[in-house]
Coordinates of C-alpha atoms in Angstrom, one line a residue:
X1 CA -22.2 -13.3 -12.8
X2 CA -20.4 -10.0 -13.3
X3 CA -18.0 -9.8 -16.2
X4 CA -16.2 -6.8 -14.8
X5 CA -12.5 -7.4 -14.6
X6 CA -11.0 -8.0 -11.2
X7 CA -9.4 -5.1 -9.4
X8 CA -5.9 -6.6 -9.8
X9 CA -6.4 -6.7 -13.6
X10 CA -7.8 -3.2 -13.7
X11 CA -4.9 -2.0 -11.5
X12 CA -2.4 -3.7 -13.8
X13 CA -3.9 -2.1 -16.9
X14 CA -3.9 1.3 -15.2
X15 CA -0.4 0.8 -14.0
X16 CA 0.8 -0.2 -17.5
X17 CA -1.0 2.7 -19.1
X18 CA 0.5 5.2 -16.6
X19 CA 4.0 3.8 -17.1
X20 CA 3.5 3.8 -20.9
X21 CA 2.4 7.5 -20.8
X22 CA 5.4 8.4 -18.6
X23 CA 7.8 6.5 -20.8
X24 CA 6.3 8.1 -24.0
X25 CA 6.5 11.6 -22.4
X26 CA 10.1 11.0 -21.4
X27 CA 10.9 9.5 -24.8
X28 CA 9.4 12.6 -26.6
X29 CA 11.4 15.0 -24.4
X30 CA 14.6 13.0 -24.8
X31 CA 14.1 12.8 -28.6
X32 CA 13.4 16.6 -28.8
X33 CA 16.6 17.2 -26.8
X34 CA 18.5 14.8 -29.0
X35 CA 17.3 16.6 -32.2
X36 CA 18.2 19.9 -30.8
X37 CA 21.6 18.6 -29.9
X38 CA 22.2 17.2 -33.4
X39 CA 21.1 20.5 -34.9
X40 CA 23.4 22.4 -32.6
X41 CA 26.3 20.1 -33.4
X42 CA 25.7 20.5 -37.1
X43 CA 25.6 24.3 -36.9
X44 CA 28.7 24.3 -34.7
X45 CA 30.6 22.1 -37.1
X46 CA 29.6 24.2 -40.1
X47 CA 30.6 27.4 -38.2
X48 CA 34.0 26.0 -37.3
X49 CA 34.7 24.9 -40.9
X50 CA 33.6 28.3 -42.3
X51 CA 35.7 30.2 -39.8
X52 CA 38.8 28.1 -40.6
X53 CA 38.3 28.5 -44.3
X54 CA 37.7 32.3 -43.9
X55 CA 41.1 32.6 -42.1
X56 CA 43.0 30.7 -44.7
X57 CA 45.6 33.2 -46.2
X58 CA 45.2 31.9 -49.7
X59 CA 41.4 32.2 -49.6
X60 CA 41.6 35.7 -48.1
X61 CA 44.1 36.8 -50.7
X62 CA 42.3 35.4 -53.7
X63 CA 38.8 36.7 -52.6
X64 CA 40.3 40.1 -51.9
X65 CA 42.0 40.2 -55.4
X66 CA 38.7 39.2 -57.1
X67 CA 36.6 41.7 -55.1
X68 CA 39.0 44.6 -55.9
X69 CA 39.2 43.8 -59.6
X70 CA 37.0 45.8 -62.0
X71 CA 34.1 44.0 -63.6
X72 CA 32.6 40.6 -62.8
X73 CA 34.9 37.6 -62.3
X74 CA 35.5 35.2 -65.1
X75 CA 33.4 32.1 -64.3
X76 CA 35.4 29.8 -66.7
X77 CA 38.7 30.7 -64.8
X78 CA 37.0 30.3 -61.4
X79 CA 35.8 26.7 -62.2
X80 CA 39.4 25.6 -62.5
X81 CA 40.8 28.1 -60.0
X82 CA 42.3 27.7 -56.6
X83 CA 39.2 28.6 -54.7
X84 CA 37.1 25.9 -56.3
X85 CA 39.9 23.4 -55.6
X86 CA 40.1 24.4 -52.0
X87 CA 36.3 24.3 -51.6
X88 CA 36.1 20.9 -53.2
X89 CA 38.8 19.5 -50.9
X90 CA 37.1 20.8 -47.8
X91 CA 33.7 19.4 -49.0
X92 CA 35.2 16.0 -49.5
X93 CA 37.1 15.9 -46.2
X94 CA 34.2 17.1 -44.0
X95 CA 31.3 15.5 -45.7
X96 CA 29.5 18.8 -46.0
X97 CA 26.7 19.4 -48.4
X98 CA 28.4 22.4 -49.9
X99 CA 31.3 24.9 -49.4
X100 CA 30.5 28.2 -51.2
X101 CA 32.8 31.2 -51.6
X102 CA 31.5 34.6 -52.8
X103 CA 32.9 38.1 -53.4
X104 CA 31.6 41.3 -52.0
X105 CA 28.7 41.3 -54.5
X106 CA 27.5 37.8 -53.6
X107 CA 28.8 36.3 -56.8
X108 CA 29.8 32.6 -56.3
X109 CA 33.5 32.0 -56.6
X110 CA 33.3 28.3 -55.6
X111 CA 30.3 26.0 -55.6
X112 CA 29.7 22.2 -55.6
X113 CA 27.9 22.7 -59.0
X114 CA 30.5 24.3 -61.3
X115 CA 27.8 25.6 -63.6
X116 CA 26.5 27.9 -60.9
X117 CA 29.9 29.6 -60.4
X118 CA 29.6 33.3 -61.4
X119 CA 26.0 33.5 -60.3
X120 CA 24.7 35.4 -57.4
X121 CA 23.8 33.3 -54.3
X122 CA 20.2 32.5 -53.6
X123 CA 20.3 33.3 -49.9
X124 CA 20.8 36.7 -48.3
X125 CA 24.4 37.8 -47.8
X126 CA 24.2 41.5 -46.9
X127 CA 24.4 40.8 -43.1
X128 CA 27.5 38.7 -43.6
X129 CA 29.2 41.3 -45.8
X130 CA 28.4 43.8 -43.0
X131 CA 30.7 41.8 -40.8
X132 CA 28.3 39.5 -38.9
X133 CA 28.4 35.7 -38.7
X134 CA 25.1 33.9 -39.5
X135 CA 24.2 30.4 -38.4
X136 CA 20.8 29.1 -39.5
X137 CA 18.8 26.5 -41.3
X138 CA 18.1 27.8 -44.8
X139 CA 16.8 26.4 -48.1
X140 CA 19.0 27.1 -51.1
X141 CA 19.6 25.6 -54.5
X142 CA 20.8 22.4 -52.9
X143 CA 17.9 22.1 -50.5
X144 CA 17.5 22.7 -46.8
X145 CA 20.6 22.6 -44.7
X146 CA 22.3 23.7 -41.6
X147 CA 24.6 26.4 -42.8
X148 CA 27.1 28.9 -41.3
X149 CA 28.2 32.1 -43.1
X150 CA 31.4 33.8 -42.1
X151 CA 32.8 37.0 -43.7
X152 CA 36.2 36.9 -45.5
X153 CA 38.2 39.9 -44.6
X154 CA 41.1 41.6 -46.3
X155 CA 44.3 42.7 -44.6
X156 CA 42.6 45.8 -43.2
X157 CA 39.8 43.6 -41.7
X158 CA 37.1 44.8 -44.2
X159 CA 34.7 42.1 -45.3
X160 CA 35.4 41.4 -49.0
X161 CA 33.3 38.2 -49.4
X162 CA 31.8 35.3 -47.5
X163 CA 32.3 31.6 -46.8
X164 CA 29.1 29.5 -46.6
X165 CA 29.3 25.9 -45.3
X166 CA 26.2 23.7 -45.1
X167 CA 25.3 20.2 -43.9
X168 CA 22.3 18.3 -45.4
X169 CA 19.4 17.5 -43.1
X170 CA 19.6 13.8 -43.8
X171 CA 23.3 13.8 -42.9
X172 CA 22.6 15.8 -39.7
X173 CA 20.1 13.1 -38.4
X174 CA 22.0 10.0 -39.5
X175 CA 22.5 9.2 -35.8
X176 CA 18.8 9.5 -35.1
X177 CA 17.7 5.9 -36.0
X178 CA 20.1 4.2 -33.7
X179 CA 19.2 6.7 -31.0
X180 CA 15.5 5.9 -31.6
X181 CA 16.2 2.2 -31.4
X182 CA 18.0 2.7 -28.1
X183 CA 15.2 4.8 -26.7
X184 CA 12.6 2.2 -27.8
X185 CA 14.6 -0.6 -26.2
X186 CA 14.9 1.4 -23.0
X187 CA 11.1 2.1 -23.1
X188 CA 10.3 -1.6 -23.7
X189 CA 12.6 -2.6 -20.8
X190 CA 10.9 -0.1 -18.5
X191 CA 7.5 -1.4 -19.4
X192 CA 8.6 -5.0 -18.8
X193 CA 10.1 -4.1 -15.4
X194 CA 6.9 -2.2 -14.6
X195 CA 4.8 -5.3 -15.4
X196 CA 7.1 -7.6 -13.4
X197 CA 7.0 -5.2 -10.4
X198 CA 3.3 -5.0 -10.5
X199 CA 2.9 -8.8 -10.7
X200 CA 5.1 -9.2 -7.6
X201 CA 3.2 -6.4 -5.9
X202 CA -0.1 -8.1 -6.7
X203 CA 1.1 -11.4 -5.4
X204 CA 2.2 -9.7 -2.2
X205 CA -1.0 -7.8 -2.0
X206 CA -3.2 -10.8 -2.4
X207 CA -1.2 -12.7 0.2
X208 CA -1.7 -9.9 2.7
X209 CA -5.4 -9.5 1.9
X210 CA -5.9 -13.3 1.7
X211 CA -7.1 -12.9 -1.9
X212 CA -9.9 -10.5 -0.9
X213 CA -10.5 -7.8 -3.5
X214 CA -10.9 -4.1 -2.5
X215 CA -14.6 -4.2 -3.3
X216 CA -14.9 -7.2 -1.0
X217 CA -12.8 -5.4 1.7
X218 CA -15.2 -2.5 1.6
X219 CA -18.1 -4.9 2.2
X220 CA -16.2 -6.6 5.0
X221 CA -15.5 -3.3 6.7
X222 CA -19.1 -2.3 6.4
X223 CA -20.3 -5.7 7.7
X224 CA -17.7 -5.6 10.5
X225 CA -18.7 -2.1 11.6
X226 CA -22.4 -3.1 11.6
X227 CA -21.8 -6.3 13.5
X228 CA -19.4 -4.9 16.1
X229 CA -21.4 -1.8 16.8
X230 CA -24.8 -3.6 16.5
X231 CA -24.3 -6.2 19.3
X232 CA -24.0 -5.9 23.0
X233 CA -21.4 -8.6 23.2
X234 CA -17.7 -7.6 23.4
X235 CA -15.5 -8.7 20.5
X236 CA -11.7 -8.8 20.6
X237 CA -9.5 -10.0 17.7
X238 CA -5.9 -11.0 18.5
X239 CA -3.4 -11.9 15.9
X240 CA -0.8 -14.7 16.1
X241 CA 1.7 -12.4 17.8
X242 CA -0.8 -11.5 20.6
X243 CA -1.5 -8.0 19.3
X244 CA -5.1 -6.7 19.6
X245 CA -6.4 -5.8 16.1
X246 CA -10.1 -5.3 16.8
X247 CA -11.9 -4.3 19.9
X248 CA -15.4 -2.9 19.9
X249 CA -16.9 -0.5 22.4
X250 CA -18.7 -3.2 24.3
X251 CA -15.4 -5.1 24.9
X252 CA -13.7 -1.9 26.1
X253 CA -16.6 -1.2 28.5
X254 CA -16.9 -4.7 29.9
X255 CA -13.1 -5.3 30.4
X256 CA -12.2 -1.7 31.3
X257 CA -9.9 -1.2 28.3
X258 CA -8.6 2.1 27.0
X259 CA -7.5 2.1 23.3
X260 CA -6.3 -1.5 23.2
X261 CA -5.9 -1.8 19.4
X262 CA -2.3 -2.1 18.4
X263 CA -1.2 -3.2 21.9
X264 CA -0.1 -6.6 23.1
X265 CA -2.9 -8.5 25.0
X266 CA -0.4 -9.1 27.8
X267 CA 0.0 -5.3 28.4
X268 CA -3.6 -4.6 29.1
X269 CA -3.7 -5.9 32.7
X270 CA -6.4 -8.4 32.2
X271 CA -7.5 -11.0 34.7
X272 CA -5.8 -14.4 34.4
X273 CA -9.1 -16.1 33.2
X274 CA -9.6 -13.4 30.6
X275 CA -6.0 -13.6 29.4
X276 CA -6.2 -17.4 29.1
X277 CA -9.3 -17.2 27.0
X278 CA -7.9 -14.4 24.8
X279 CA -4.8 -16.4 24.0
X280 CA -6.7 -19.6 23.3
X281 CA -5.4 -21.4 26.3
X282 CA -9.0 -22.0 27.4
X283 CA -11.9 -22.2 24.9
X284 CA -14.6 -21.2 27.4
X285 CA -14.4 -19.7 30.9
X286 CA -16.0 -17.1 33.1
X287 CA -14.5 -14.2 35.0
X288 CA -15.6 -11.5 37.3
X289 CA -14.4 -8.0 36.2
X290 CA -15.3 -5.3 38.6
X291 CA -19.0 -5.9 39.5
X292 CA -19.7 -7.7 36.2
X293 CA -20.0 -11.5 35.6
X294 CA -18.6 -12.2 32.2
X295 CA -18.8 -15.3 30.0
X296 CA -15.7 -15.7 27.7
X297 CA -15.8 -17.7 24.5
X298 CA -12.5 -18.0 22.5
X299 CA -12.4 -19.3 18.9
X300 CA -9.4 -19.7 16.6
X301 CA -9.6 -17.9 13.2
X302 CA -8.3 -20.0 10.2
X303 CA -8.6 -19.1 6.5
X304 CA -7.5 -21.5 3.8
X305 CA -5.5 -23.4 6.3
X306 CA -3.6 -20.4 7.6
X307 CA -4.0 -19.5 11.3
X308 CA -4.8 -15.8 11.7
X309 CA -5.2 -15.6 15.5
X310 CA -8.1 -15.8 17.9
X311 CA -11.4 -14.0 18.5
X312 CA -12.7 -13.6 22.0
X313 CA -16.4 -13.1 22.6
X314 CA -17.3 -11.4 25.9
X315 CA -20.8 -11.7 27.1
X316 CA -22.2 -9.9 30.1
X317 CA -24.1 -12.4 32.3
X318 CA -24.6 -10.1 35.3
X319 CA -28.3 -9.5 34.7
X320 CA -28.8 -13.2 34.1
X321 CA -27.1 -14.1 37.3
X322 CA -29.1 -11.4 39.1
X323 CA -32.3 -12.8 37.7
X324 CA -31.2 -16.2 38.9
X325 CA -30.8 -14.8 42.4
X326 CA -34.3 -13.3 42.2
X327 CA -35.7 -16.7 41.0
X328 CA -33.9 -18.4 43.9
X329 CA -35.8 -16.0 46.2
X330 CA -39.0 -16.8 44.5
X331 CA -38.2 -20.5 44.9
X332 CA -37.6 -19.9 48.6
X333 CA -40.9 -18.1 48.9
X334 CA -42.7 -20.9 47.0
X335 CA -41.2 -23.6 49.3
X336 CA -42.3 -21.6 52.3
X337 CA -45.8 -21.3 50.9
X338 CA -45.9 -25.0 50.2
X339 CA -44.9 -25.7 53.8
X340 CA -47.6 -23.3 55.0
X341 CA -50.2 -25.0 52.8
X342 CA -49.1 -28.5 54.0
X343 CA -49.1 -27.5 57.7
X344 CA -52.4 -25.6 57.4
X345 CA -54.0 -28.7 55.7
X346 CA -52.8 -30.9 58.5
X347 CA -54.3 -28.6 61.1
X348 CA -57.6 -28.4 59.2
X349 CA -57.6 -32.3 59.2
X350 CA -57.1 -32.1 63.0
X351 CA -59.9 -29.7 63.5
X352 CA -62.2 -31.7 61.2
X353 CA -61.3 -34.9 63.1
X354 CA -62.2 -33.3 66.5
X355 CA -65.5 -32.1 65.2
X356 CA -66.3 -35.6 63.7
X357 CA -65.4 -37.1 67.1
X358 CA -67.9 -34.8 68.8
X359 CA -65.3 -33.0 70.6
X360 CA -66.6 -29.6 69.7
X361 CA -65.1 -27.7 72.6
X362 CA -61.6 -29.1 71.9
X363 CA -62.1 -28.2 68.2
X364 CA -63.1 -24.6 69.1
X365 CA -60.1 -24.3 71.5
X366 CA -57.8 -25.6 68.7
X367 CA -59.2 -23.1 66.2
X368 CA -58.9 -20.3 68.7
X369 CA -55.2 -21.1 69.1
X370 CA -54.8 -21.0 65.3
X371 CA -56.4 -17.6 65.1
X372 CA -54.1 -16.3 67.9
X373 CA -50.8 -17.8 66.5
X374 CA -51.5 -17.7 62.8
X375 CA -51.6 -20.6 60.4
X376 CA -47.9 -21.4 60.6
X377 CA -45.4 -20.7 63.3
X378 CA -42.1 -19.7 61.6
X379 CA -39.0 -20.6 63.6
X380 CA -37.8 -16.9 63.6
X381 CA -37.6 -15.1 67.0
X382 CA -38.9 -11.5 66.9
X383 CA -40.6 -12.0 63.5
X384 CA -43.7 -10.3 64.9
X385 CA -41.7 -7.0 65.1
X386 CA -42.1 -6.8 61.3
X387 CA -45.6 -5.7 60.1
X388 CA -44.7 -5.8 56.5
X389 CA -46.2 -8.9 55.0
X390 CA -43.5 -9.4 52.4
X391 CA -40.6 -9.2 54.9
X392 CA -42.6 -11.4 57.4
X393 CA -43.1 -14.1 54.8
X394 CA -39.6 -13.8 53.3
X395 CA -37.8 -14.0 56.7
X396 CA -40.0 -16.8 57.8
X397 CA -39.1 -18.8 54.7
X398 CA -35.4 -18.1 55.2
X399 CA -35.8 -19.1 58.9
X400 CA -37.2 -22.5 57.7
X401 CA -34.2 -23.0 55.4
X402 CA -31.7 -21.9 58.1
X403 CA -33.4 -24.2 60.6
X404 CA -32.8 -27.1 58.3
X405 CA -29.1 -26.4 58.5
X406 CA -29.1 -26.0 62.2
X407 CA -29.0 -22.2 62.3
X408 CA -31.5 -20.0 64.2
X409 CA -32.6 -16.9 62.5
X410 CA -33.8 -14.0 64.7
X411 CA -35.0 -10.5 64.2
X412 CA -33.1 -7.9 66.3
X413 CA -35.1 -6.1 69.1
X414 CA -34.2 -2.6 67.6
X415 CA -36.0 -3.5 64.4
X416 CA -38.5 -0.7 63.4
X417 CA -40.2 -0.3 60.0
X418 CA -42.8 2.2 59.2
X419 CA -44.4 1.6 55.8
X420 CA -44.4 -1.3 53.5
X421 CA -41.7 -2.7 51.1
X422 CA -42.3 -1.4 47.5
X423 CA -39.2 -2.9 45.8
X424 CA -39.6 -6.5 46.8
X425 CA -37.3 -7.9 44.1
X426 CA -34.4 -5.7 45.0
X427 CA -34.8 -6.2 48.7
X428 CA -35.2 -10.0 48.3
X429 CA -32.0 -10.2 46.2
X430 CA -29.8 -8.2 48.5
X431 CA -31.2 -9.4 51.8
X432 CA -31.4 -13.0 50.6
X433 CA -27.8 -13.0 49.5
X434 CA -26.6 -11.6 52.9
X435 CA -28.7 -14.1 54.8
X436 CA -27.4 -17.1 52.7
X437 CA -23.8 -16.0 53.2
X438 CA -24.5 -15.5 57.0
X439 CA -26.0 -18.9 57.4
X440 CA -23.1 -20.5 55.5
X441 CA -20.7 -18.6 57.8
X442 CA -22.6 -19.7 60.9
X443 CA -22.5 -23.3 59.8
X444 CA -18.7 -23.1 59.1
X445 CA -18.0 -21.6 62.5
X446 CA -17.2 -23.3 65.8
X447 CA -19.5 -21.2 68.0
X448 CA -22.6 -22.7 69.4
X449 CA -25.4 -22.1 69.2
X450 CA -25.3 -21.1 65.6
X451 CA -27.4 -18.0 64.8
X452 CA -28.0 -15.2 62.3
X453 CA -29.6 -11.9 63.4
X454 CA -31.3 -9.4 61.1
X455 CA -32.2 -5.7 62.0
X456 CA -34.5 -3.8 59.7
X457 CA -35.0 0.0 59.8
X458 CA -36.5 2.6 57.6
X459 CA -34.8 5.9 56.7
X460 CA -37.5 7.9 55.0
X461 CA -38.2 6.0 51.7
X462 CA -35.0 4.0 52.1
X463 CA -34.8 0.5 53.7
X464 CA -31.7 -0.2 55.8
X465 CA -30.9 -3.6 57.3
X466 CA -28.0 -5.3 59.0
X467 CA -27.1 -9.0 59.0
X468 CA -24.9 -10.5 61.8
X469 CA -23.8 -14.1 62.2
X470 CA -22.0 -16.3 64.7
X471 CA -19.4 -17.4 62.2
X472 CA -15.6 -16.9 62.3
X473 CA -15.7 -13.5 60.6
X474 CA -13.9 -12.2 57.5
X475 CA -10.3 -12.1 58.7
X476 CA -8.1 -10.7 55.9
X477 CA -10.5 -11.7 53.1
X478 CA -12.0 -8.9 51.0
X479 CA -15.6 -10.1 50.3
X480 CA -16.0 -7.6 47.5
X481 CA -13.1 -9.0 45.4
X482 CA -14.5 -12.4 44.4
X483 CA -12.4 -14.9 42.5
X484 CA -13.4 -17.3 39.8
X485 CA -14.5 -20.7 40.9
X486 CA -11.3 -22.4 39.7
X487 CA -9.1 -20.2 41.9
X488 CA -8.5 -20.2 45.7
X489 CA -11.0 -18.1 47.7
X490 CA -12.5 -17.9 51.1
X491 CA -15.0 -20.7 51.6
X492 CA -17.7 -18.4 53.0
X493 CA -17.3 -14.8 51.7
X494 CA -16.1 -13.7 48.3
X495 CA -16.4 -17.0 46.4
X496 CA -19.0 -15.9 43.9
X497 CA -20.8 -12.9 42.4
X498 CA -23.4 -12.5 45.1
X499 CA -21.9 -9.6 47.0
X500 CA -20.9 -7.7 43.9
X501 CA -24.3 -8.2 42.4
X502 CA -26.0 -7.1 45.7
X503 CA -23.8 -4.0 45.8
X504 CA -24.7 -3.1 42.2
X505 CA -28.5 -3.6 42.9
X506 CA -28.2 -1.4 46.0
X507 CA -26.3 1.3 44.2
X508 CA -28.7 1.4 41.3
X509 CA -31.3 2.8 43.8
X510 CA -28.9 5.3 45.3
X511 CA -28.0 3.0 48.2
X512 CA -24.9 0.9 49.0
X513 CA -23.7 -2.3 50.7
X514 CA -20.8 -2.3 53.2
X515 CA -19.1 -4.1 56.1
X516 CA -19.7 -2.6 59.5
X517 CA -17.6 -5.1 61.4
X518 CA -15.4 -7.9 60.0
X519 CA -16.0 -10.0 63.1
X520 CA -15.2 -10.1 66.9
X521 CA -15.0 -12.4 69.8
X522 CA -18.7 -12.9 70.3
X523 CA -20.0 -12.6 66.7
X524 CA -19.0 -12.9 63.1
X525 CA -19.1 -10.4 60.3
X526 CA -21.7 -7.6 60.3
X527 CA -23.0 -6.5 56.9
X528 CA -25.2 -3.5 56.2
X529 CA -27.2 -2.5 53.1
X530 CA -29.3 0.5 52.2
X531 CA -31.8 0.4 49.3
X532 CA -33.2 3.7 48.2
X533 CA -36.9 4.1 47.4
X534 CA -37.8 0.6 48.8
X535 CA -40.3 1.8 51.4
X536 CA -43.8 3.0 50.7
X537 CA -45.0 5.3 53.5
X538 CA -48.2 6.5 51.8
X539 CA -50.7 4.6 54.0
X540 CA -48.8 5.5 57.2
X541 CA -48.7 9.3 56.2
X542 CA -52.4 9.3 55.3
X543 CA -53.2 7.7 58.6
X544 CA -51.2 10.3 60.6
X545 CA -52.8 13.1 58.7
X546 CA -56.2 11.7 59.4

């Protein structure tokens, strides 16, 4: 079993790492700005104090007097003088590290350490005595400090000394620990909120994805794509609100849909049977869409007790139904052959009995009649007009079936076929369906006698035939718009998929199926069909060339 952490755990760690990095970066920037602000405030305070002291009249007068005196100042007198007292008072009131006064030679006139009075200052003073103000961080005899140096001017404005005020580094950053604590608390709160937000997001995420991890989602998408595109069945997934979420190409093709994903199932114009199956109203049903016979299977989707919607499976059963029609034709032919075999056996028994009885002349006459009429006399008028053995047998078998229902099958006098049928399955499916519908129509009608008439013609390599019956006709019914079996429909035409299937079979070969006449006073509906490439004229053409 894999020990790799779940995606949610990895995402949480990545999320926290990202938030931590952002918070650390913001904290560093904020701390840098805070330090710079503290430095600037210390420098500004030192400059303000130095300017105020440099403007003091007593300080100006005393520094001017000492600077103009000949010889160096007396350090003993300065230690107890007014300048030292003033500097000490300012130092104690402001909390400065030092307040130093010098003359025009840089000699200390006041200093926090009295023993250093009378000595030259340890930091440069030339720029200040030139009239400039200097604000900087420097290291002197009292250590590093933020200091401001301002010139002291006489009455004429000439620099005669300087005032230097400094604040100790430790004193400048006294507010930094509380600030760091506040920043740390804010950062910790931000990380806590980030963790809580992600936990809520993960809970929402797993609820939306039903607890499926992204790696599993990738596998699901791959499997879904492979399944949906690898099968011929249509698949439509509908959520609980009736919105289509998945529809593969087969479903779009079979149901005639155009970009259904994201649309309500009720907006797609589906047939009632399809809509009932899609919404789960009916678990299984069938429907005819266009010329396709579709089988619909609806199944609810439930995961961990939660209903997610329904999945509709659409299967195309058109070819299966067409095969059933062809098998029905084969069954009809088999039944006809069985009748022929039975009747032929009976006649052979008659002939054998005549010979056994010594009635040779009667037996010979009976066999001669069989040779002239054929083994079986099909109840189809005009059947001899068809020389094609397939059509002869097929129409004969259909005539037997029609006769059992009280309908006479006949071949029209204008029937003319040159060549033989090469596409027997297609011809049997289309012609058989038209004949079955015509017989049903004749039985349902009130005209007597009941009959069905077939006319067969060739048009090059195409086979053309018409089927007419004695039934009531079509009326207002459209036989090419069949309805499901559970819906109302005409009892004769348009109640199944026979005509749509026959039309599709005919059109596959370049032909068609259509209605010539919906019915009149002396006959019922007249249908016509054309099947391309169904006639083989090879033998006839060779005979003519010979």
